[in-house]
Each structure stands twice: as C-alpha cells, then as structure tokens.
C-alpha cells in the first residue's frame, strides 16, 4: 500500500493520463511494479468494436503546468504501460494559447510535432463538400487552426512526466481532520491506495471520479441518438493516398442523403511527403438514428454498411472507402454527452477536467480546446493555493465557476450543431462561418452560428 503521512505537503492527485506511444505493441508487457503477471486476465474485456486503449491529454497538460510551477502531483492511468493508444485527429484552434501557457517556452516551437502533417503550412481552411457531386459548399476557418494527432499529443505532453500506469481508480474518499483532511484514492485489484491534498478527475467521458462527485446515476452519459464509425488505421497505395489529399491536404468533409450521412476524411500521419504509401488516414462516418451500435451483429456488418453508404459519395471519399479491406474492424461509437452543473466539490478537494467534466459530440471540434483551457485554469487555481495562500475551496470554486458554464454551453452547442447539420432538424443552408469559434450562439431560425 502506498500512502503519505497526514502531515505531508500539498499534493495534487490527477487521474487519467495516457499510455506511451509505441507504434507497435510489444508481445509481452514491460516489467512494471504494478503490472499483472502475463497469466492474469485483462482488467477489462475489450469492447466489441473498440479494442484499443484510450489515452488522455487533459491530465498530461495539467501535469505539465504543475511541473512548470514546481507543484507536487502524482498522475495515475488505468492503461498498462505498453498499451497502444487509440489514435484520431483533432482540430486544435482557440485552445492553443491555453496549451502553450502550461508548457515551458523552450518547447513552444516544437508544437508542430503533434500535427498530423508537420510539413503543411495551414494556408487553406478545411473543406466541406456535397458528398455526391463534389461541389465545394464551404470552407471552415478557425483561429490558429491545425489538426493534431492524439497519439502524438500524448507523446509530446508526456515528456518528463512520471505516470503510474495500470492503476484503475475504484473510489475516492475525503479524509477527516484526524487523517490530514485530504483525499484517499483507492485502485482496483492490487493497486493499493494513495493520499493527497486534492484529486482531479481527468479520466474521460465515463469518469469514475465524476461518479464519486454526483453519484453513479447522475454521472452516466446520455445517448444523443448519433452514431459514428471512427477508423484511424487506414493505409493505401501511393496512388490512392494522393487522391485522398487532392481536395484538401488535411481534412475534407462531405454530406450525402440530404445531409443524413457525414463523411470526414482526414490525414492522420504524414511522416514523409515523398512516401504516400506510408500515409495514414482517418475515416469517420456519422449519422443520426438507425442503425444504432447494437444493431450491428458483426464487424462484417459494419464494413458492409460503411461501404454501401460510401458508394453514394464521390472522390476522395469513394477511393478511401474502397481501399478498406473486408476483414477490417471499424470501431462504432455511440455519440454520447454529459453536461455539467454545479456539484459539491467537497471543499475543493475533488474536481473534474476535460471530457470527465464535459463530454461533448465532436461535431464542432471543441473537446480538446476546452480541455486545454481547463488545464490552464486549473494550474492557475492550484498555483494560488500553493503560492498565494488562497484557500483550496476558494480557488477551485473560481475554476469551476468558469469551467462549468463554459462546458455546459459547449455540450449544448455541439449537440445543436450536430442536429442542424445532420440530425432530425438538419438544414442544408446551415452556415459554418463561426462553427469553430468560442463564445458563439446558435441561431436555429436563421441556420447559422453567430458571434
Ligand atoms: C472522433 C472524435 C473527434 C474529435 N475531434 C475533436 C476536435 O476536432 N477538436 C477537439 O477539440 N476535440 C475533439 N475531440 C474531443 C477530444 O478527443 C477530447 O476532448 C480530448 O482528447 C480530451 O480528452 P481527455 O483527456 O479529457 O479524456 P480521455 O482522452 O478519455 O482520457 C482519459 C484518460 O483517463 C483514463 N482513465 C479512465 N478511467 C480511469 C480510471 N478509472 N482510472 C484510471 N484512469 C482512467 C483513460 O485510460 C484515459 O487515458 C474528438 C473526439 C472524438 C471521439
């Protein structure tokens, strides 16, 4: 059992980091103090369509900010140290200054290491098309707009951060004064327990720490009726790969069936411009209503559905879908969300950040950007406790007073955007001008997002 004496100095416990990014999973786990013997069963049986482990950026960004200010913390992650992270691309835009604020200036010039294509200069806004005809229907501008790889972002943020892997949080308890007045976090299996001053749940959409805060029932994500296939391991021949980047080098989105089916085709990893056969792509298809995840009986069912819908699309989508092999497992995800409202943060000792605090649909590309703002604001709040004698309760209340309404508004706006662009209330004349911006409102009557 790992624990600290009650008199120990201020220490933050962060839940949810990411796994190191090996490109190929080794056949045996590395030796690790908390690793299970190879004969042990896996901690979780893999979900049918999502067999890879999911790493996180919120906890790591927070850890980097605390490191910079010499604030003690410990970071726990349920993934084994050898897990291959599930990768996808994310639009990073207004969140960039928040991300930079938690990092030392010396690494700012290296941010392009996280981009899906470090060679691209981002001179053209991303493209939207009529999926059937190929007509360009618009371009989506964004402040500081780049597309980052989740895997690369985890690798970048993890530099110099110590992560305790294979620690699955089971519960959190607030300690009485006689025990030091902090928090105790218990881990599943033989993971023991740790004591700290406060705990930050950065443990993703299905956060365990959120359950502790609001109860299991209220913590549950809501199914929005949207479903998505998000396949990020597609590789092609050199000729096919060039077609895929012909409309826009990074991201092309198309709609078909009066907007019912959206197809997002994106570069995910472009290691060298000279070797298109090594380029990796993300294929994402989203829709509202039937079929739902549970309606697919096999991975073959999913491939057939994907191919049939993609057959109505023109290039570059058609070439992308045709290049996907019969035996591919295309992950199907339920489009869920969770919207925050004020919780009892136990005197500031338990709080949330990132997807744990506000889980939103990806249709406005806001989750990571908000997560970076959470990390930056939480670093500021905790530094006030450390260095300015601000009570923990006051500092965390200030953080939550900003984060909770911002997160709740974005959860709603992302759902409205999904609904108006491809849901039951879809409008073909929906204008995307401010669709990536922060501090905007949806005008459903006029069919646009306004500043
Ligand atoms: C398809 C898709 C596209 C997206 N596109 C964009 C985009 O364009 N722009 C944008 O801004 N955002 C986008 N997002 C959202 C973005 O991915 C997230 O908001 C962002 O990665 C922050 O995630 P997180 O670190 O909070 O959570 P996660 O990435 O889920 O990390 C949580 C971590 O906690 C760990 N964990 C979970 N439970 C436990 C436990 N009990 N004990 C210990 N550890 C635990 C997990 O293993 C994981 O490593 C997209 C999301 C999806 C799904």
Short mmCIF file of C-alpha atoms and ligand atoms in Angstrom, two decimals:
data_model
loop_
_atom_site.label_atom_id
_atom_site.label_comp_id
_atom_site.label_asym_id
_atom_site.label_seq_id
_atom_site.Cartn_x
_atom_site.Cartn_y
_atom_site.Cartn_z
CA UNK A 1 0.00 0.00 0.00
CA UNK A 2 1.33 3.43 -0.97
CA UNK A 3 0.27 6.29 1.29
CA UNK A 4 1.60 9.50 2.75
CA UNK A 5 1.58 10.72 6.33
CA UNK A 6 -1.26 13.16 7.09
CA UNK A 7 1.22 15.99 7.61
CA UNK A 8 2.62 15.74 4.07
CA UNK A 9 2.78 18.94 1.97
CA UNK A 10 0.24 19.97 -0.66
CA UNK A 11 -0.04 17.35 -3.37
CA UNK A 12 -2.42 17.01 -6.31
CA UNK A 13 -3.59 13.59 -7.48
CA UNK A 14 -4.51 13.52 -11.17
CA UNK A 15 -6.47 10.63 -12.63
CA UNK A 16 -6.17 9.92 -16.35
CA UNK A 17 -3.07 10.37 -18.46
CA UNK A 18 -2.20 8.34 -21.49
CA UNK A 19 -0.08 5.44 -22.46
CA UNK A 20 3.34 5.77 -24.05
CA UNK A 21 3.05 5.69 -27.81
CA UNK A 22 4.77 2.63 -29.20
CA UNK A 23 3.87 2.27 -32.85
CA UNK A 24 3.55 -1.50 -32.50
CA UNK A 25 2.52 -3.17 -29.24
CA UNK A 26 5.26 -5.45 -27.93
CA UNK A 27 4.26 -9.06 -27.45
CA UNK A 28 4.97 -9.03 -23.69
CA UNK A 29 4.34 -6.22 -21.19
CA UNK A 30 7.41 -4.41 -19.83
CA UNK A 31 8.31 -5.26 -16.25
CA UNK A 32 6.45 -2.78 -14.06
CA UNK A 33 5.89 -2.56 -10.32
CA UNK A 34 2.11 -2.68 -10.77
CA UNK A 35 1.96 -4.97 -13.75
CA UNK A 36 -0.02 -8.17 -13.54
CA UNK A 37 1.66 -11.45 -14.34
CA UNK A 38 1.18 -12.38 -18.01
CA UNK A 39 -1.20 -15.16 -16.98
CA UNK A 40 -3.67 -12.69 -15.39
CA UNK A 41 -6.85 -11.92 -17.31
CA UNK A 42 -7.07 -8.40 -18.78
CA UNK A 43 -8.55 -5.77 -16.44
CA UNK A 44 -11.34 -5.05 -18.91
CA UNK A 45 -12.55 -7.27 -21.70
CA UNK A 46 -12.20 -5.23 -24.89
CA UNK A 47 -15.45 -3.70 -26.15
CA UNK A 48 -16.60 -5.38 -29.36
CA UNK A 49 -15.69 -2.56 -31.69
CA UNK A 50 -13.08 -0.57 -29.72
CA UNK A 51 -10.28 -2.94 -28.82
CA UNK A 52 -7.54 -0.36 -28.23
CA UNK A 53 -6.77 1.54 -25.05
CA UNK A 54 -7.66 5.22 -24.89
CA UNK A 55 -5.08 7.69 -23.56
CA UNK A 56 -5.79 11.26 -22.46
CA UNK A 57 -4.40 14.74 -22.98
CA UNK A 58 -6.13 16.69 -20.19
CA UNK A 59 -4.30 15.00 -17.31
CA UNK A 60 -0.96 15.34 -19.08
CA UNK A 61 -1.45 19.05 -19.88
CA UNK A 62 -2.32 19.67 -16.23
CA UNK A 63 0.74 17.70 -15.16
CA UNK A 64 2.97 19.78 -17.43
CA UNK A 65 1.58 23.02 -15.98
CA UNK A 66 2.10 21.85 -12.39
CA UNK A 67 5.62 20.66 -13.22
CA UNK A 68 6.50 24.09 -14.60
CA UNK A 69 5.41 25.69 -11.32
CA UNK A 70 7.10 23.04 -9.13
CA UNK A 71 3.77 21.92 -7.64
CA UNK A 72 3.87 18.30 -6.44
CA UNK A 73 1.46 15.87 -8.07
CA UNK A 74 1.03 12.21 -8.87
CA UNK A 75 -0.61 11.01 -12.07
CA UNK A 76 -2.42 7.66 -12.34
CA UNK A 77 -3.59 5.97 -15.51
CA UNK A 78 -5.53 2.75 -15.95
CA UNK A 79 -3.78 1.72 -19.19
CA UNK A 80 -0.90 -0.70 -18.99
CA UNK A 81 2.41 0.95 -19.90
CA UNK A 82 2.56 -0.98 -23.17
CA UNK A 83 -0.92 -0.10 -24.43
CA UNK A 84 -1.15 1.23 -27.93
CA UNK A 85 -3.23 4.41 -27.71
CA UNK A 86 -6.31 4.67 -29.85
CA UNK A 87 -5.46 7.50 -32.20
CA UNK A 88 -7.53 10.08 -34.04
CA UNK A 89 -7.11 13.60 -35.37
CA UNK A 90 -8.43 16.68 -33.56
CA UNK A 91 -8.75 20.27 -34.68
CA UNK A 92 -6.79 22.44 -32.30
CA UNK A 93 -7.57 26.15 -32.70
CA UNK A 94 -8.59 28.62 -29.98
CA UNK A 95 -7.22 26.24 -27.32
CA UNK A 96 -3.62 26.70 -28.50
CA UNK A 97 -2.73 29.66 -26.22
CA UNK A 98 -4.05 27.69 -23.23
CA UNK A 99 -1.92 24.71 -24.17
CA UNK A 100 1.16 26.89 -24.63
CA UNK A 101 0.57 28.50 -21.24
CA UNK A 102 1.16 25.20 -19.43
CA UNK A 103 4.36 24.42 -21.33
CA UNK A 104 7.82 25.94 -20.96
CA UNK A 105 8.63 28.44 -23.74
CA UNK A 106 11.51 26.23 -24.86
CA UNK A 107 9.11 23.61 -26.26
CA UNK A 108 6.66 26.01 -27.96
CA UNK A 109 8.49 25.83 -31.32
CA UNK A 110 8.08 22.02 -31.19
CA UNK A 111 4.27 22.06 -31.14
CA UNK A 112 4.25 21.11 -34.83
CA UNK A 113 5.48 17.67 -33.73
CA UNK A 114 1.87 16.99 -32.69
CA UNK A 115 0.41 17.91 -36.10
CA UNK A 116 -0.88 15.18 -38.35
CA UNK A 117 1.32 16.66 -41.09
CA UNK A 118 4.19 18.81 -39.79
CA UNK A 119 5.03 19.79 -43.40
CA UNK A 120 1.72 21.55 -44.08
CA UNK A 121 1.52 25.34 -43.64
CA UNK A 122 -2.24 25.58 -42.96
CA UNK A 123 -2.72 28.15 -45.72
CA UNK A 124 -6.19 26.86 -46.70
CA UNK A 125 -9.22 26.49 -44.40
CA UNK A 126 -10.63 22.96 -44.26
CA UNK A 127 -13.14 21.99 -46.95
CA UNK A 128 -16.80 20.94 -46.92
CA UNK A 129 -18.37 19.27 -49.96
CA UNK A 130 -21.62 17.97 -51.29
CA UNK A 131 -20.64 14.32 -50.89
CA UNK A 132 -22.50 13.17 -54.00
CA UNK A 133 -21.47 15.84 -56.53
CA UNK A 134 -18.15 17.05 -55.17
CA UNK A 135 -19.31 20.67 -55.21
CA UNK A 136 -17.37 22.64 -52.59
CA UNK A 137 -20.07 24.09 -50.37
CA UNK A 138 -17.83 25.98 -47.98
CA UNK A 139 -14.60 26.31 -46.07
CA UNK A 140 -14.29 26.41 -42.30
CA UNK A 141 -11.86 28.96 -40.92
CA UNK A 142 -10.54 28.74 -37.38
CA UNK A 143 -8.23 30.76 -35.16
CA UNK A 144 -4.74 29.13 -35.07
CA UNK A 145 -6.28 26.16 -36.87
CA UNK A 146 -4.21 22.94 -37.07
CA UNK A 147 -5.06 19.25 -36.87
CA UNK A 148 -3.20 17.27 -34.24
CA UNK A 149 -2.85 13.54 -33.69
CA UNK A 150 -3.97 12.33 -30.30
CA UNK A 151 -1.12 9.82 -30.18
CA UNK A 152 1.47 12.47 -30.98
CA UNK A 153 -0.08 14.89 -28.49
CA UNK A 154 0.14 12.29 -25.70
CA UNK A 155 3.78 11.57 -26.58
CA UNK A 156 4.61 15.29 -26.65
CA UNK A 157 2.88 16.12 -23.36
CA UNK A 158 4.21 13.07 -21.60
CA UNK A 159 7.86 14.15 -21.88
CA UNK A 160 9.36 14.39 -18.41
CA UNK A 161 6.09 13.44 -16.67
CA UNK A 162 6.04 10.40 -14.43
CA UNK A 163 2.86 8.38 -14.91
CA UNK A 164 1.83 5.48 -12.70
CA UNK A 165 0.29 3.05 -15.16
CA UNK A 166 -2.14 0.24 -14.64
CA UNK A 167 -3.90 1.95 -11.77
CA UNK A 168 -7.66 1.79 -12.23
CA UNK A 169 -9.45 4.16 -9.87
CA UNK A 170 -12.13 2.45 -7.87
CA UNK A 171 -13.12 5.14 -5.40
CA UNK A 172 -12.22 8.43 -3.76
CA UNK A 173 -12.87 9.37 -0.17
CA UNK A 174 -12.48 12.67 1.67
CA UNK A 175 -10.44 12.32 4.86
CA UNK A 176 -11.33 13.81 8.22
CA UNK A 177 -9.04 16.26 10.02
CA UNK A 178 -7.56 13.46 12.12
CA UNK A 179 -6.30 11.81 8.92
CA UNK A 180 -4.88 15.00 7.45
CA UNK A 181 -8.02 16.34 5.76
CA UNK A 182 -7.06 15.45 2.19
CA UNK A 183 -8.35 12.70 -0.08
CA UNK A 184 -7.69 8.99 -0.40
CA UNK A 185 -7.87 7.32 -3.81
CA UNK A 186 -8.35 3.56 -3.98
CA UNK A 187 -7.34 1.49 -7.00
CA UNK A 188 -8.76 -1.76 -8.29
CA UNK A 189 -7.06 -5.13 -7.93
CA UNK A 190 -3.70 -4.89 -6.15
CA UNK A 191 -3.20 -1.19 -6.98
CA UNK A 192 -3.37 -0.10 -3.32
CA UNK A 193 -4.31 3.45 -2.36
CA UNK A 194 -2.75 6.92 -2.23
CA UNK A 195 -3.38 10.02 -0.17
CA UNK A 196 -3.13 13.60 -1.44
CA UNK A 197 -4.49 17.10 -0.88
CA UNK A 198 -6.97 17.01 -3.76
CA UNK A 199 -7.90 14.85 -6.73
CA UNK A 200 -8.57 15.95 -10.31
CA UNK A 201 -10.63 13.52 -12.37
CA UNK A 202 -9.28 13.86 -15.90
CA UNK A 203 -10.46 10.33 -16.56
CA UNK A 204 -12.52 10.87 -19.68
CA UNK A 205 -16.18 10.65 -20.71
CA UNK A 206 -17.06 7.76 -18.40
CA UNK A 207 -15.23 9.22 -15.41
CA UNK A 208 -15.14 7.27 -12.17
CA UNK A 209 -14.30 10.44 -10.24
CA UNK A 210 -17.48 12.02 -11.64
CA UNK A 211 -19.43 9.11 -10.13
CA UNK A 212 -17.93 9.93 -6.76
CA UNK A 213 -18.96 13.58 -7.12
CA UNK A 214 -22.53 13.25 -8.37
CA UNK A 215 -23.47 9.57 -7.93
CA UNK A 216 -23.42 6.76 -10.49
CA UNK A 217 -26.83 7.50 -12.00
CA UNK A 218 -26.31 11.25 -12.49
CA UNK A 219 -22.78 10.63 -13.80
CA UNK A 220 -23.98 8.47 -16.68
CA UNK A 221 -23.53 9.84 -20.22
CA UNK A 222 -26.65 10.46 -22.30
CA UNK A 223 -27.08 8.82 -25.72
CA UNK A 224 -27.74 11.65 -28.22
CA UNK A 225 -29.01 9.34 -30.97
CA UNK A 226 -25.89 9.96 -33.08
CA UNK A 227 -23.62 7.06 -34.02
CA UNK A 228 -20.16 7.17 -35.56
CA UNK A 229 -17.64 4.92 -37.20
CA UNK A 230 -14.17 6.25 -36.46
CA UNK A 231 -11.44 4.23 -38.19
CA UNK A 232 -7.93 5.61 -37.88
CA UNK A 233 -5.62 2.93 -39.21
CA UNK A 234 -6.29 3.17 -42.94
CA UNK A 235 -3.31 2.99 -45.30
CA UNK A 236 -3.44 2.97 -49.07
CA UNK A 237 -1.36 2.57 -52.20
CA UNK A 238 0.63 5.67 -53.19
CA UNK A 239 -1.88 6.46 -55.99
CA UNK A 240 -4.91 6.14 -53.71
CA UNK A 241 -3.25 8.18 -50.95
CA UNK A 242 -2.65 11.09 -53.35
CA UNK A 243 -6.35 11.08 -54.36
CA UNK A 244 -7.32 11.25 -50.68
CA UNK A 245 -5.39 14.52 -50.24
CA UNK A 246 -6.38 16.03 -53.59
CA UNK A 247 -9.21 18.31 -52.41
CA UNK A 248 -7.55 19.42 -49.17
CA UNK A 249 -4.25 18.02 -47.85
CA UNK A 250 -5.59 17.54 -44.33
CA UNK A 251 -9.37 17.45 -43.95
CA UNK A 252 -12.34 17.07 -46.28
CA UNK A 253 -15.91 16.65 -45.05
CA UNK A 254 -18.86 15.61 -47.22
CA UNK A 255 -22.59 15.10 -46.68
CA UNK A 256 -24.88 12.76 -48.57
CA UNK A 257 -28.58 11.81 -48.44
CA UNK A 258 -29.89 15.30 -47.78
CA UNK A 259 -27.21 15.65 -45.16
CA UNK A 260 -28.09 12.46 -43.28
CA UNK A 261 -24.66 10.84 -43.58
CA UNK A 262 -21.47 12.80 -42.90
CA UNK A 263 -18.08 11.51 -44.03
CA UNK A 264 -14.91 13.07 -42.68
CA UNK A 265 -11.70 12.06 -44.39
CA UNK A 266 -8.51 13.29 -42.77
CA UNK A 267 -4.78 12.75 -42.89
CA UNK A 268 -3.69 11.26 -39.56
CA UNK A 269 0.03 10.75 -40.00
CA UNK A 270 2.18 12.03 -42.86
CA UNK A 271 5.72 11.05 -41.87
CA UNK A 272 7.25 11.94 -45.25
CA UNK A 273 5.82 13.78 -48.26
CA UNK A 274 7.82 11.51 -50.57
CA UNK A 275 6.24 8.24 -49.41
CA UNK A 276 2.44 8.39 -49.88
CA UNK A 277 2.27 4.64 -49.28
CA UNK A 278 3.20 5.36 -45.62
CA UNK A 279 0.48 7.97 -45.10
CA UNK A 280 -2.19 7.06 -42.55
CA UNK A 281 -5.78 8.32 -42.73
CA UNK A 282 -8.80 8.72 -40.50
CA UNK A 283 -12.17 7.67 -41.96
CA UNK A 284 -15.11 8.92 -39.91
CA UNK A 285 -18.76 8.42 -40.78
CA UNK A 286 -21.56 9.83 -38.62
CA UNK A 287 -25.35 9.71 -38.73
CA UNK A 288 -28.43 10.16 -36.58
CA UNK A 289 -30.91 7.42 -35.67
CA UNK A 290 -30.88 3.90 -37.02
CA UNK A 291 -28.76 1.81 -37.25
CA UNK A 292 -27.55 2.11 -33.67
CA UNK A 293 -24.38 0.46 -32.38
CA UNK A 294 -26.29 -2.53 -31.01
CA UNK A 295 -27.92 -3.14 -34.41
CA UNK A 296 -24.63 -4.31 -35.94
CA UNK A 297 -24.22 -8.03 -35.37
CA UNK A 298 -20.65 -8.40 -36.59
CA UNK A 299 -17.66 -6.44 -37.81
CA UNK A 300 -18.57 -7.59 -41.32
CA UNK A 301 -21.97 -5.89 -40.91
CA UNK A 302 -20.20 -2.63 -40.13
CA UNK A 303 -17.91 -2.87 -43.16
CA UNK A 304 -20.89 -3.58 -45.42
CA UNK A 305 -22.86 -0.62 -44.01
CA UNK A 306 -19.87 1.68 -44.36
CA UNK A 307 -19.17 0.60 -47.95
CA UNK A 308 -22.80 0.88 -49.01
CA UNK A 309 -23.14 4.44 -47.68
CA UNK A 310 -19.74 5.44 -49.06
CA UNK A 311 -20.71 4.17 -52.52
CA UNK A 312 -23.02 7.20 -52.84
CA UNK A 313 -20.09 9.56 -52.28
CA UNK A 314 -17.72 10.90 -54.91
CA UNK A 315 -13.94 11.11 -54.58
CA UNK A 316 -11.93 11.41 -52.43
CA UNK A 317 -14.38 9.57 -50.11
CA UNK A 318 -15.14 6.79 -52.58
CA UNK A 319 -11.47 5.85 -53.07
CA UNK A 320 -10.94 5.99 -49.30
CA UNK A 321 -13.82 3.59 -48.60
CA UNK A 322 -12.95 1.22 -51.43
CA UNK A 323 -9.43 0.85 -50.04
CA UNK A 324 -10.69 -0.54 -46.73
CA UNK A 325 -10.21 -4.29 -46.56
CA UNK A 326 -13.01 -6.82 -45.92
CA UNK A 327 -11.64 -8.01 -42.58
CA UNK A 328 -11.16 -4.51 -41.11
CA UNK A 329 -12.68 -3.86 -37.70
CA UNK A 330 -14.30 -0.44 -37.95
CA UNK A 331 -14.94 0.88 -34.42
CA UNK A 332 -18.54 2.00 -33.85
CA UNK A 333 -19.10 4.57 -31.10
CA UNK A 334 -22.29 5.87 -29.53
CA UNK A 335 -22.48 9.67 -29.71
CA UNK A 336 -22.92 10.40 -26.03
CA UNK A 337 -22.60 13.52 -23.94
CA UNK A 338 -22.55 14.64 -20.33
CA UNK A 339 -23.30 18.19 -19.31
CA UNK A 340 -22.00 19.58 -16.01
CA UNK A 341 -23.89 21.55 -13.39
CA UNK A 342 -22.51 22.63 -10.04
CA UNK A 343 -21.54 19.69 -7.84
CA UNK A 344 -20.38 19.53 -4.24
CA UNK A 345 -16.61 19.61 -4.70
CA UNK A 346 -16.02 18.70 -1.03
CA UNK A 347 -14.28 21.94 -0.15
CA UNK A 348 -12.35 21.93 -3.44
CA UNK A 349 -10.81 18.52 -2.78
CA UNK A 350 -12.43 16.77 -5.76
CA UNK A 351 -12.91 18.32 -9.18
CA UNK A 352 -13.04 17.36 -12.85
CA UNK A 353 -11.40 18.50 -16.09
CA UNK A 354 -11.62 17.69 -19.80
CA UNK A 355 -14.10 15.09 -21.06
CA UNK A 356 -14.74 13.97 -17.47
CA UNK A 357 -16.17 17.43 -16.79
CA UNK A 358 -17.98 17.98 -20.11
CA UNK A 359 -18.31 15.21 -22.62
CA UNK A 360 -19.49 16.57 -25.96
CA UNK A 361 -20.15 15.43 -29.51
CA UNK A 362 -17.16 16.06 -31.80
CA UNK A 363 -19.16 17.99 -34.43
CA UNK A 364 -17.74 21.40 -33.51
CA UNK A 365 -14.24 20.20 -32.66
CA UNK A 366 -14.25 21.70 -29.15
CA UNK A 367 -13.43 18.96 -26.62
CA UNK A 368 -9.64 19.25 -26.73
CA UNK A 369 -9.77 23.05 -26.90
CA UNK A 370 -11.92 23.21 -23.76
CA UNK A 371 -9.74 20.60 -22.09
CA UNK A 372 -6.66 22.79 -22.64
CA UNK A 373 -8.49 25.76 -21.13
CA UNK A 374 -9.48 23.61 -18.14
CA UNK A 375 -5.87 22.53 -17.63
CA UNK A 376 -4.59 26.11 -17.87
CA UNK A 377 -7.23 27.49 -15.47
CA UNK A 378 -6.73 24.65 -13.02
CA UNK A 379 -2.98 25.28 -12.97
CA UNK A 380 -3.71 28.93 -12.16
CA UNK A 381 -6.16 27.96 -9.40
CA UNK A 382 -3.79 25.44 -7.79
CA UNK A 383 -0.84 27.83 -8.01
CA UNK A 384 -2.86 30.35 -5.99
CA UNK A 385 -3.29 27.73 -3.27
CA UNK A 386 0.41 26.90 -3.34
CA UNK A 387 1.95 30.34 -3.60
CA UNK A 388 -0.67 32.93 -2.60
CA UNK A 389 -2.30 31.23 0.39
CA UNK A 390 -5.70 31.21 -1.30
CA UNK A 391 -7.88 28.54 0.37
CA UNK A 392 -8.35 25.43 -1.79
CA UNK A 393 -12.13 25.80 -1.59
CA UNK A 394 -11.97 29.37 -2.97
CA UNK A 395 -9.53 28.55 -5.76
CA UNK A 396 -11.44 25.51 -7.03
CA UNK A 397 -14.76 27.37 -6.75
CA UNK A 398 -13.31 30.05 -9.05
CA UNK A 399 -12.10 27.39 -11.51
CA UNK A 400 -15.49 25.67 -11.57
CA UNK A 401 -17.37 28.99 -11.85
CA UNK A 402 -15.63 29.47 -15.20
CA UNK A 403 -15.41 25.86 -16.40
CA UNK A 404 -18.89 24.52 -15.59
CA UNK A 405 -21.00 27.10 -17.52
CA UNK A 406 -18.46 27.12 -20.37
CA UNK A 407 -18.54 23.30 -20.57
CA UNK A 408 -22.33 23.07 -20.30
CA UNK A 409 -22.80 25.66 -23.03
CA UNK A 410 -20.40 23.83 -25.34
CA UNK A 411 -22.06 20.44 -24.77
CA UNK A 412 -25.35 22.03 -25.86
CA UNK A 413 -23.86 23.92 -28.81
CA UNK A 414 -22.10 20.80 -30.10
CA UNK A 415 -25.41 18.90 -29.95
CA UNK A 416 -27.22 21.76 -31.73
CA UNK A 417 -24.54 21.78 -34.43
CA UNK A 418 -24.88 18.02 -34.91
CA UNK A 419 -28.67 18.34 -35.07
CA UNK A 420 -28.74 21.22 -37.50
CA UNK A 421 -26.05 19.81 -39.80
CA UNK A 422 -27.05 16.12 -39.88
CA UNK A 423 -29.76 15.39 -37.32
CA UNK A 424 -33.53 15.46 -37.47
CA UNK A 425 -33.58 19.27 -37.83
CA UNK A 426 -30.87 19.35 -40.47
CA UNK A 427 -30.67 22.35 -42.76
CA UNK A 428 -28.77 22.29 -45.98
CA UNK A 429 -28.30 26.06 -45.76
CA UNK A 430 -26.54 25.82 -42.38
CA UNK A 431 -23.69 28.35 -42.41
CA UNK A 432 -20.43 27.26 -40.81
CA UNK A 433 -18.70 30.63 -40.65
CA UNK A 434 -18.19 30.63 -36.88
CA UNK A 435 -18.56 26.91 -36.39
CA UNK A 436 -15.18 26.51 -34.68
CA UNK A 437 -15.19 29.73 -32.67
CA UNK A 438 -15.68 30.09 -28.93
CA UNK A 439 -18.26 32.40 -27.34
CA UNK A 440 -20.85 31.94 -30.09
CA UNK A 441 -24.60 31.26 -30.14
CA UNK A 442 -26.70 29.03 -32.36
CA UNK A 443 -29.38 30.84 -34.33
CA UNK A 444 -31.55 27.89 -35.35
CA UNK A 445 -34.09 30.12 -37.09
CA UNK A 446 -31.51 31.65 -39.39
CA UNK A 447 -29.46 28.44 -39.66
CA UNK A 448 -26.12 29.77 -38.52
CA UNK A 449 -23.82 30.22 -35.56
CA UNK A 450 -23.36 33.86 -34.66
CA UNK A 451 -20.81 35.76 -32.63
C1 LIG B 1 -13.97 11.20 -33.11
C2 LIG B 1 -13.57 12.34 -32.23
C3 LIG B 1 -13.11 13.50 -32.81
C4 LIG B 1 -12.76 14.58 -32.01
N1 LIG B 1 -12.33 15.72 -32.61
C5 LIG B 1 -12.01 16.79 -31.86
C6 LIG B 1 -11.58 18.00 -32.48
O1 LIG B 1 -11.53 18.12 -33.71
N2 LIG B 1 -11.25 19.05 -31.67
C7 LIG B 1 -11.35 18.98 -30.32
O2 LIG B 1 -11.08 19.97 -29.65
N3 LIG B 1 -11.74 17.83 -29.70
C8 LIG B 1 -12.07 16.74 -30.44
N4 LIG B 1 -12.47 15.58 -29.82
C9 LIG B 1 -12.50 15.51 -28.34
C10 LIG B 1 -11.12 15.18 -27.76
O3 LIG B 1 -10.67 13.94 -28.24
C11 LIG B 1 -11.13 15.16 -26.21
O4 LIG B 1 -11.91 16.22 -25.72
C12 LIG B 1 -9.71 15.30 -25.68
O5 LIG B 1 -8.92 14.27 -26.20
C13 LIG B 1 -9.61 15.33 -24.15
O6 LIG B 1 -9.82 14.07 -23.63
P1 LIG B 1 -9.50 13.74 -22.08
O7 LIG B 1 -8.02 13.73 -21.88
O8 LIG B 1 -10.29 14.64 -21.22
O9 LIG B 1 -10.11 12.28 -21.91
P2 LIG B 1 -9.56 10.89 -22.47
O10 LIG B 1 -8.81 11.08 -23.73
O11 LIG B 1 -10.70 9.94 -22.50
O12 LIG B 1 -8.52 10.43 -21.35
C14 LIG B 1 -8.93 9.94 -20.11
C15 LIG B 1 -7.84 9.03 -19.55
O13 LIG B 1 -8.28 8.55 -18.28
C16 LIG B 1 -8.02 7.16 -18.19
N5 LIG B 1 -8.99 6.59 -17.27
C17 LIG B 1 -10.32 6.43 -17.47
N6 LIG B 1 -10.90 5.86 -16.40
C18 LIG B 1 -9.91 5.65 -15.50
C19 LIG B 1 -9.89 5.08 -14.20
N7 LIG B 1 -11.00 4.60 -13.59
N8 LIG B 1 -8.69 5.01 -13.56
C20 LIG B 1 -7.56 5.49 -14.14
N9 LIG B 1 -7.54 6.05 -15.38
C21 LIG B 1 -8.70 6.12 -16.05
C22 LIG B 1 -8.16 6.66 -19.62
O14 LIG B 1 -7.48 5.44 -19.83
C23 LIG B 1 -7.58 7.81 -20.41
O15 LIG B 1 -6.19 7.68 -20.61
C24 LIG B 1 -12.85 14.49 -30.60
C25 LIG B 1 -13.30 13.30 -30.02
C26 LIG B 1 -13.67 12.24 -30.82
C27 LIG B 1 -14.17 10.99 -30.17
#
